[in-house]
Coordinates of C-alpha atoms in Angstrom, one line a residue:
X1 CA 61.9 -17.0 -55.7
X2 CA 62.2 -19.9 -52.9
X3 CA 61.9 -16.8 -50.3
X4 CA 58.3 -16.4 -52.0
X5 CA 57.6 -20.2 -51.8
X6 CA 58.7 -20.2 -48.1
X7 CA 56.4 -16.9 -47.2
X8 CA 53.4 -18.5 -48.8
X9 CA 53.8 -21.5 -46.8
X10 CA 54.6 -19.8 -44.1
X11 CA 51.6 -17.1 -44.1
X12 CA 49.4 -20.5 -44.8
X13 CA 50.4 -22.4 -42.0
X14 CA 49.6 -19.2 -39.2
X15 CA 46.6 -19.0 -41.1
X16 CA 45.4 -22.6 -40.3
X17 CA 46.8 -22.4 -36.6
X18 CA 44.3 -19.3 -36.1
X19 CA 42.0 -20.8 -37.6
X20 CA 42.1 -24.4 -35.3
X21 CA 43.0 -22.2 -32.2
X22 CA 39.3 -19.9 -33.3
X23 CA 37.4 -23.4 -33.5
X24 CA 38.9 -24.3 -30.1
X25 CA 38.2 -21.6 -27.7
X26 CA 35.1 -21.2 -29.6
X27 CA 33.9 -24.9 -28.7
X28 CA 35.4 -23.6 -25.3
X29 CA 32.5 -21.0 -24.8
X30 CA 29.5 -23.4 -26.0
X31 CA 30.6 -26.7 -24.0
X32 CA 30.9 -23.9 -20.8
X33 CA 27.4 -22.4 -21.9
X34 CA 25.5 -25.7 -22.4
X35 CA 27.3 -27.2 -18.5
X36 CA 25.6 -23.5 -16.8
X37 CA 22.5 -23.9 -18.4
X38 CA 22.0 -27.5 -18.2
X39 CA 22.7 -26.6 -14.6
X40 CA 19.8 -24.3 -14.3
X41 CA 22.5 -21.4 -14.0
X42 CA 20.6 -19.2 -17.4
X43 CA 17.4 -18.5 -15.8
X44 CA 19.4 -16.1 -13.4
X45 CA 20.5 -14.4 -16.2
X46 CA 19.3 -10.5 -17.0
X47 CA 16.7 -10.4 -19.9
X48 CA 15.4 -7.5 -21.8
X49 CA 11.5 -5.9 -21.1
X50 CA 10.5 -7.6 -23.7
X51 CA 11.7 -11.2 -22.7
X52 CA 10.4 -10.2 -19.2
X53 CA 7.3 -9.7 -20.4
X54 CA 6.7 -12.9 -22.7
X55 CA 8.4 -15.5 -19.4
X56 CA 6.1 -13.3 -16.6
X57 CA 3.0 -13.9 -19.0
X58 CA 3.6 -17.4 -19.7
X59 CA 4.4 -17.9 -16.2
X60 CA 1.0 -16.3 -14.8
X61 CA -0.7 -18.4 -17.9
X62 CA 0.9 -21.8 -16.8
X63 CA 0.0 -20.6 -13.2
X64 CA -3.5 -19.6 -13.5
X65 CA -4.5 -21.4 -16.8
X66 CA -5.6 -18.0 -18.0
X67 CA -5.7 -14.0 -18.8
X68 CA -3.9 -11.9 -16.0
X69 CA -5.6 -10.3 -13.1
X70 CA -5.1 -6.8 -14.4
X71 CA -6.6 -7.4 -17.4
X72 CA -9.7 -9.0 -15.6
X73 CA -9.6 -6.2 -13.4
X74 CA -10.1 -3.5 -16.3
X75 CA -6.5 -2.3 -16.8
X76 CA -5.7 -0.2 -19.5
X77 CA -3.6 -1.2 -22.6
X78 CA 0.0 -0.3 -21.6
X79 CA 3.1 -0.6 -23.1
X80 CA 6.0 -3.1 -22.2
X81 CA 6.9 -1.4 -18.9
X82 CA 3.3 -1.1 -17.9
X83 CA 2.7 -4.4 -18.4
X84 CA 5.5 -6.0 -16.7
X85 CA 4.0 -3.4 -13.4
X86 CA 1.4 -4.6 -13.7
X87 CA 2.4 -8.3 -13.0
X88 CA 4.8 -7.5 -10.5
X89 CA 2.4 -5.9 -8.5
X90 CA 0.1 -9.0 -8.6
X91 CA 3.0 -11.6 -8.1
X92 CA 3.5 -9.7 -4.7
X93 CA -0.1 -10.1 -3.5
X94 CA -1.7 -12.9 -5.4
X95 CA -1.3 -16.2 -4.3
X96 CA 2.0 -16.7 -6.3
X97 CA 4.8 -19.4 -5.2
X98 CA 7.5 -17.4 -3.5
X99 CA 10.2 -17.9 -6.2
X100 CA 8.4 -16.4 -8.6
X101 CA 8.6 -13.0 -6.3
X102 CA 12.3 -12.7 -6.3
X103 CA 11.4 -11.5 -10.2
X104 CA 9.9 -8.2 -9.0
X105 CA 12.9 -7.3 -6.0
X106 CA 15.6 -6.6 -9.2
X107 CA 12.8 -3.7 -10.7
X108 CA 13.0 -0.3 -9.6
X109 CA 13.8 1.4 -6.2
X110 CA 12.8 2.0 -3.2
X111 CA 11.5 5.5 -2.3
X112 CA 9.9 7.6 0.5
X113 CA 5.8 7.3 -0.2
X114 CA 4.0 10.3 -2.0
X115 CA 0.9 9.4 -0.1
X116 CA 0.7 8.5 3.7
X117 CA -3.0 7.4 5.4
X118 CA -2.6 8.8 8.3
X119 CA -6.0 8.1 9.8
X120 CA -7.8 7.5 11.7
X121 CA -8.2 4.3 13.8
X122 CA -11.3 1.9 13.2
X123 CA -11.9 4.4 10.1
X124 CA -11.5 1.8 7.2
X125 CA -7.6 3.1 6.9
X126 CA -6.9 -1.1 6.2
X127 CA -10.5 -1.3 4.0
X128 CA -9.0 1.6 2.3
X129 CA -5.5 0.4 1.7
X130 CA -6.4 -3.1 0.7
X131 CA -8.6 -1.7 -2.1
X132 CA -5.9 0.6 -3.3
X133 CA -3.3 -2.4 -3.2
X134 CA -5.8 -3.2 -6.5
X135 CA -4.2 -0.6 -8.7
X136 CA -1.4 -2.0 -10.7
X137 CA 0.1 1.7 -10.1
X138 CA 0.3 1.2 -6.7
X139 CA 2.4 0.2 -4.3
X140 CA 1.8 0.4 -0.3
X141 CA 3.9 -1.3 2.6
X142 CA 1.9 -4.1 4.1
X143 CA 2.1 -3.6 7.4
X144 CA 2.0 -0.5 9.7
X145 CA 5.3 1.5 9.8
X146 CA 5.3 3.4 12.5
X147 CA 8.0 5.6 11.9
X148 CA 6.9 9.2 12.4
X149 CA 5.1 7.8 15.7
X150 CA 7.3 5.5 17.1
X151 CA 10.4 5.1 15.5
X152 CA 11.6 8.5 13.9
X153 CA 15.2 7.5 15.9
X154 CA 16.1 5.0 13.4
X155 CA 16.3 7.8 10.5
X156 CA 15.0 7.8 7.4
X157 CA 17.2 5.9 5.6
X158 CA 15.9 2.8 7.7
X159 CA 11.9 4.1 7.0
X160 CA 12.9 4.2 3.1
X161 CA 14.8 0.7 3.3
X162 CA 10.9 -0.4 4.8
X163 CA 9.0 0.7 1.4
X164 CA 8.4 -1.8 -1.1
X165 CA 10.4 -1.1 -4.6
X166 CA 8.7 1.2 -7.3
X167 CA 8.8 1.8 -11.4
X168 CA 8.7 5.0 -13.0
X169 CA 5.0 6.1 -12.7
X170 CA 4.0 4.0 -9.8
X171 CA 3.4 6.1 -6.3
X172 CA 5.0 4.4 -2.8
X173 CA 2.2 4.4 0.0
X174 CA 2.1 3.2 3.7
X175 CA -0.5 3.9 6.2
X176 CA -0.4 4.3 10.0
X177 CA -3.4 5.5 11.2
X178 CA -2.1 7.2 14.7
X179 CA 0.1 9.6 12.8
X180 CA -3.3 12.0 12.7
X181 CA -3.3 12.0 16.4
X182 CA 0.6 12.2 17.3
X183 CA 1.7 15.3 18.1
X184 CA 5.0 15.5 16.3
X185 CA 4.1 13.6 13.1
X186 CA 3.4 16.6 10.8
X187 CA 6.6 18.2 11.2
X188 CA 8.7 15.1 11.3
X189 CA 6.5 14.2 7.7
X190 CA 7.1 17.5 6.4
X191 CA 10.6 17.6 7.4
X192 CA 11.2 14.4 4.8
X193 CA 9.0 16.1 2.2
X194 CA 6.3 19.6 2.3
X195 CA 4.7 17.9 -0.9
X196 CA 3.3 14.6 0.7
X197 CA -0.2 13.7 -0.2
X198 CA -2.0 12.9 3.4
X199 CA -5.0 10.5 3.5
X200 CA -7.1 11.0 6.4
X201 CA -10.2 8.4 6.7
X202 CA -13.0 9.7 9.2
X203 CA -15.8 7.8 10.6
X204 CA -18.8 8.9 13.1
X205 CA -16.8 10.3 15.8
X206 CA -19.4 7.5 18.8
X207 CA -19.5 5.2 16.2
X208 CA -15.3 4.8 16.2
X209 CA -15.5 5.2 20.0
X210 CA -17.6 1.6 19.9
X211 CA -15.4 0.2 17.8
X212 CA -11.9 1.1 19.4
X213 CA -14.1 0.5 22.6
X214 CA -14.7 -3.5 20.7
X215 CA -11.2 -4.1 19.7
X216 CA -9.9 -3.5 22.9
X217 CA -12.5 -5.5 24.8
X218 CA -11.7 -8.7 22.3
X219 CA -7.9 -8.3 23.3
X220 CA -8.9 -7.2 27.8
X221 CA -11.9 -9.0 28.7
X222 CA -11.9 -7.9 32.3
X223 CA -12.1 -4.2 30.8
X224 CA -14.4 -1.6 32.4
X225 CA -17.8 -0.7 30.5
X226 CA -17.5 1.9 27.8
X227 CA -19.4 4.2 30.0
X228 CA -17.3 4.1 33.1
X229 CA -14.5 5.1 30.2
X230 CA -16.0 7.0 28.6
X231 CA -17.2 9.2 31.2
X232 CA -15.2 11.2 34.6
X233 CA -18.6 11.5 36.1
X234 CA -21.5 9.7 35.1
X235 CA -24.1 12.0 37.1
X236 CA -22.8 15.3 35.3
X237 CA -21.6 13.5 32.4
X238 CA -18.4 14.8 32.3
X239 CA -16.9 13.6 29.2
X240 CA -13.5 11.8 30.1
X241 CA -11.1 13.2 26.8
X242 CA -7.9 11.2 28.0
X243 CA -9.6 8.1 27.1
X244 CA -7.9 7.4 23.6
X245 CA -11.1 6.3 22.6
X246 CA -12.8 9.7 22.8
X247 CA -9.8 11.9 21.9
X248 CA -9.0 10.7 18.6
X249 CA -12.6 11.4 17.6
X250 CA -12.2 15.2 18.2
X251 CA -10.7 15.4 14.7
X252 CA -10.8 19.2 14.4
X253 CA -7.9 19.5 17.0
X254 CA -5.8 17.1 15.4
X255 CA -6.3 18.3 11.8
X256 CA -5.4 22.0 13.6
X257 CA -1.7 20.8 14.3
X258 CA -1.0 19.8 11.0
X259 CA -2.6 22.4 9.2
X260 CA 0.3 24.4 10.6
X261 CA 2.6 22.5 8.3
X262 CA 0.5 21.4 5.3
X263 CA -2.1 23.5 3.6
X264 CA -5.5 21.7 2.8
X265 CA -4.9 20.9 -1.0
X266 CA -2.2 18.3 0.6
X267 CA -5.6 16.5 2.3
X268 CA -7.8 14.1 1.0
X269 CA -10.4 12.8 3.6
X270 CA -12.5 9.8 3.0
X271 CA -15.8 9.1 4.4
X272 CA -15.5 5.7 6.2
X273 CA -19.2 5.4 5.7
X274 CA -19.2 6.1 2.1
X275 CA -16.4 3.4 2.2
X276 CA -18.7 0.6 2.7
X277 CA -21.9 2.1 1.4
X278 CA -20.1 3.3 -2.2
X279 CA -16.3 1.9 -2.3
X280 CA -16.0 2.6 -5.8
X281 CA -17.1 5.9 -5.2
X282 CA -15.0 6.9 -2.5
X283 CA -12.3 5.0 -4.5
X284 CA -12.7 7.5 -7.1
X285 CA -12.7 10.2 -5.4
X286 CA -8.9 8.9 -3.9
X287 CA -7.9 7.6 -7.3
X288 CA -8.5 11.4 -8.6
X289 CA -6.5 12.6 -5.8
X290 CA -3.6 10.4 -6.2
X291 CA -3.3 11.4 -9.9
X292 CA -4.2 7.7 -11.0
X293 CA -6.3 6.5 -14.2
X294 CA -9.4 4.8 -12.3
X295 CA -9.0 1.5 -12.6
X296 CA -10.5 -0.2 -9.0
X297 CA -13.9 0.5 -9.7
X298 CA -17.6 -1.0 -8.9
X299 CA -16.9 -4.0 -10.7
X300 CA -14.1 -5.1 -8.3
X301 CA -17.0 -5.1 -4.9
X302 CA -19.6 -7.6 -3.9
X303 CA -21.2 -6.9 -0.3
X304 CA -20.8 -9.6 2.6
X305 CA -24.2 -9.8 4.5
X306 CA -22.4 -11.3 7.4
X307 CA -19.5 -8.9 8.0
X308 CA -21.9 -6.1 6.6
X309 CA -18.9 -4.9 4.6
X310 CA -17.5 -4.4 0.7
X311 CA -15.1 -7.1 -0.1
X312 CA -13.3 -7.5 -3.4
X313 CA -14.7 -9.8 -5.9
X314 CA -11.9 -12.8 -6.1
X315 CA -9.9 -13.1 -9.5
X316 CA -10.5 -15.4 -11.6
X317 CA -7.6 -18.0 -10.8
X318 CA -8.1 -18.0 -7.6
X319 CA -10.3 -20.2 -4.6
X320 CA -11.9 -17.2 -2.5
X321 CA -12.7 -13.5 -2.6
X322 CA -10.2 -11.1 -0.8
X323 CA -12.4 -10.1 2.2
X324 CA -11.1 -8.0 5.4
X325 CA -9.9 -11.0 8.5
X326 CA -12.0 -11.5 11.7
X327 CA -10.9 -8.6 13.3
X328 CA -12.8 -6.4 11.0
X329 CA -16.9 -5.9 11.1
X330 CA -16.8 -7.2 14.8
X331 CA -20.6 -6.8 16.5
X332 CA -20.4 -4.0 18.4
X333 CA -21.8 -4.5 22.2
X334 CA -25.1 -2.9 23.4
X335 CA -24.2 0.4 25.0
X336 CA -27.2 2.2 26.4
X337 CA -28.9 4.9 24.2
X338 CA -28.7 7.7 26.6
X339 CA -24.7 6.8 27.2
X340 CA -24.4 7.5 23.0
X341 CA -26.4 11.1 23.2
X342 CA -24.5 12.3 25.7
X343 CA -21.3 11.6 23.9
X344 CA -22.9 12.7 20.0
X345 CA -23.7 15.8 22.3
X346 CA -20.4 16.0 23.8
X347 CA -18.8 15.8 19.7
X348 CA -21.4 17.9 17.9
X349 CA -19.4 21.0 18.1
X350 CA -16.3 19.4 17.4
X351 CA -18.0 18.1 14.3
X352 CA -19.2 21.3 12.9
X353 CA -15.7 23.1 13.4
X354 CA -14.4 20.2 11.3
X355 CA -16.8 20.3 8.7
X356 CA -16.4 24.0 8.1
X357 CA -12.2 22.9 8.2
X358 CA -13.0 20.5 5.6
X359 CA -15.6 22.0 3.9
X360 CA -17.2 18.9 3.9
X361 CA -20.2 18.1 5.9
X362 CA -19.9 14.1 6.6
X363 CA -23.8 14.2 8.0
X364 CA -23.0 13.0 12.0
X365 CA -25.4 15.5 13.4

């Protein structure tokens, strides 16, 4: 009888000790949590996707005081992952404080580009890339990497680290117009992936040459005249194909080099002229080629009379529309008409061959 009472008292006392210890440790955990939260460490803890969605939505509403840019641009009703993807894309390209951009860096992974804008210089490649970056499923490098023509020795891992992070369903892109005229570029791109989609923005080669010369002239005001550079012999009218401004426009020759490695189905040829006169129509073709929903439409563009070029309408919450920089849409110098006619005669057989190779008449002749 005495032993039973002693055991009961011992068990009761043991339970009281356990209960006190549990309360003690619980209080320690709670105080530790409160201490870290008060010092701002709780914000760095990972959130579930639904919490991230709410967090991002609230941030954008607080910053802009209105609906998100993706909805204003006519983006489709999306799943939580798609919603987060759209917000992360907007955070990178809009005027959001740098502290918000770090959120995007915790999502997705860096991949080799599935599509590359490979040419051509002064054809409209920058405009195309900026128009594409509106799309929530496109993530692109801003600067030209020049990996396949200048920095190939740095290796593929270096190249991949230049790419932005992407989520499932997004595509990675880059643009370097000089790839199209670089002899080694097709083989190098093919070695990375034979499935890479290749976009070439082409423009009337005569107009393109003048635009190329204009850009160089702004950097080197003492440059010889256009006609002095374009002709080896002004009397005979012999064209100097060693001058890069002329050489780039021989599109058929450069395309032959690429077709040794890639079938024509891997290419999309974008008209630089139509990108100015009908940006929405040409962007529709590009989105189809990339397997994207047609999110970028005519409601995103307006024509800037001063630049003579389409600009992107400003999203709500932004102070101004998005136009290309001062280097785009420069006025061209006056070139004698007989010089332009001789140059057009020179390009005509190459243009016709290019039309035949691509199955598309660009109407330059």
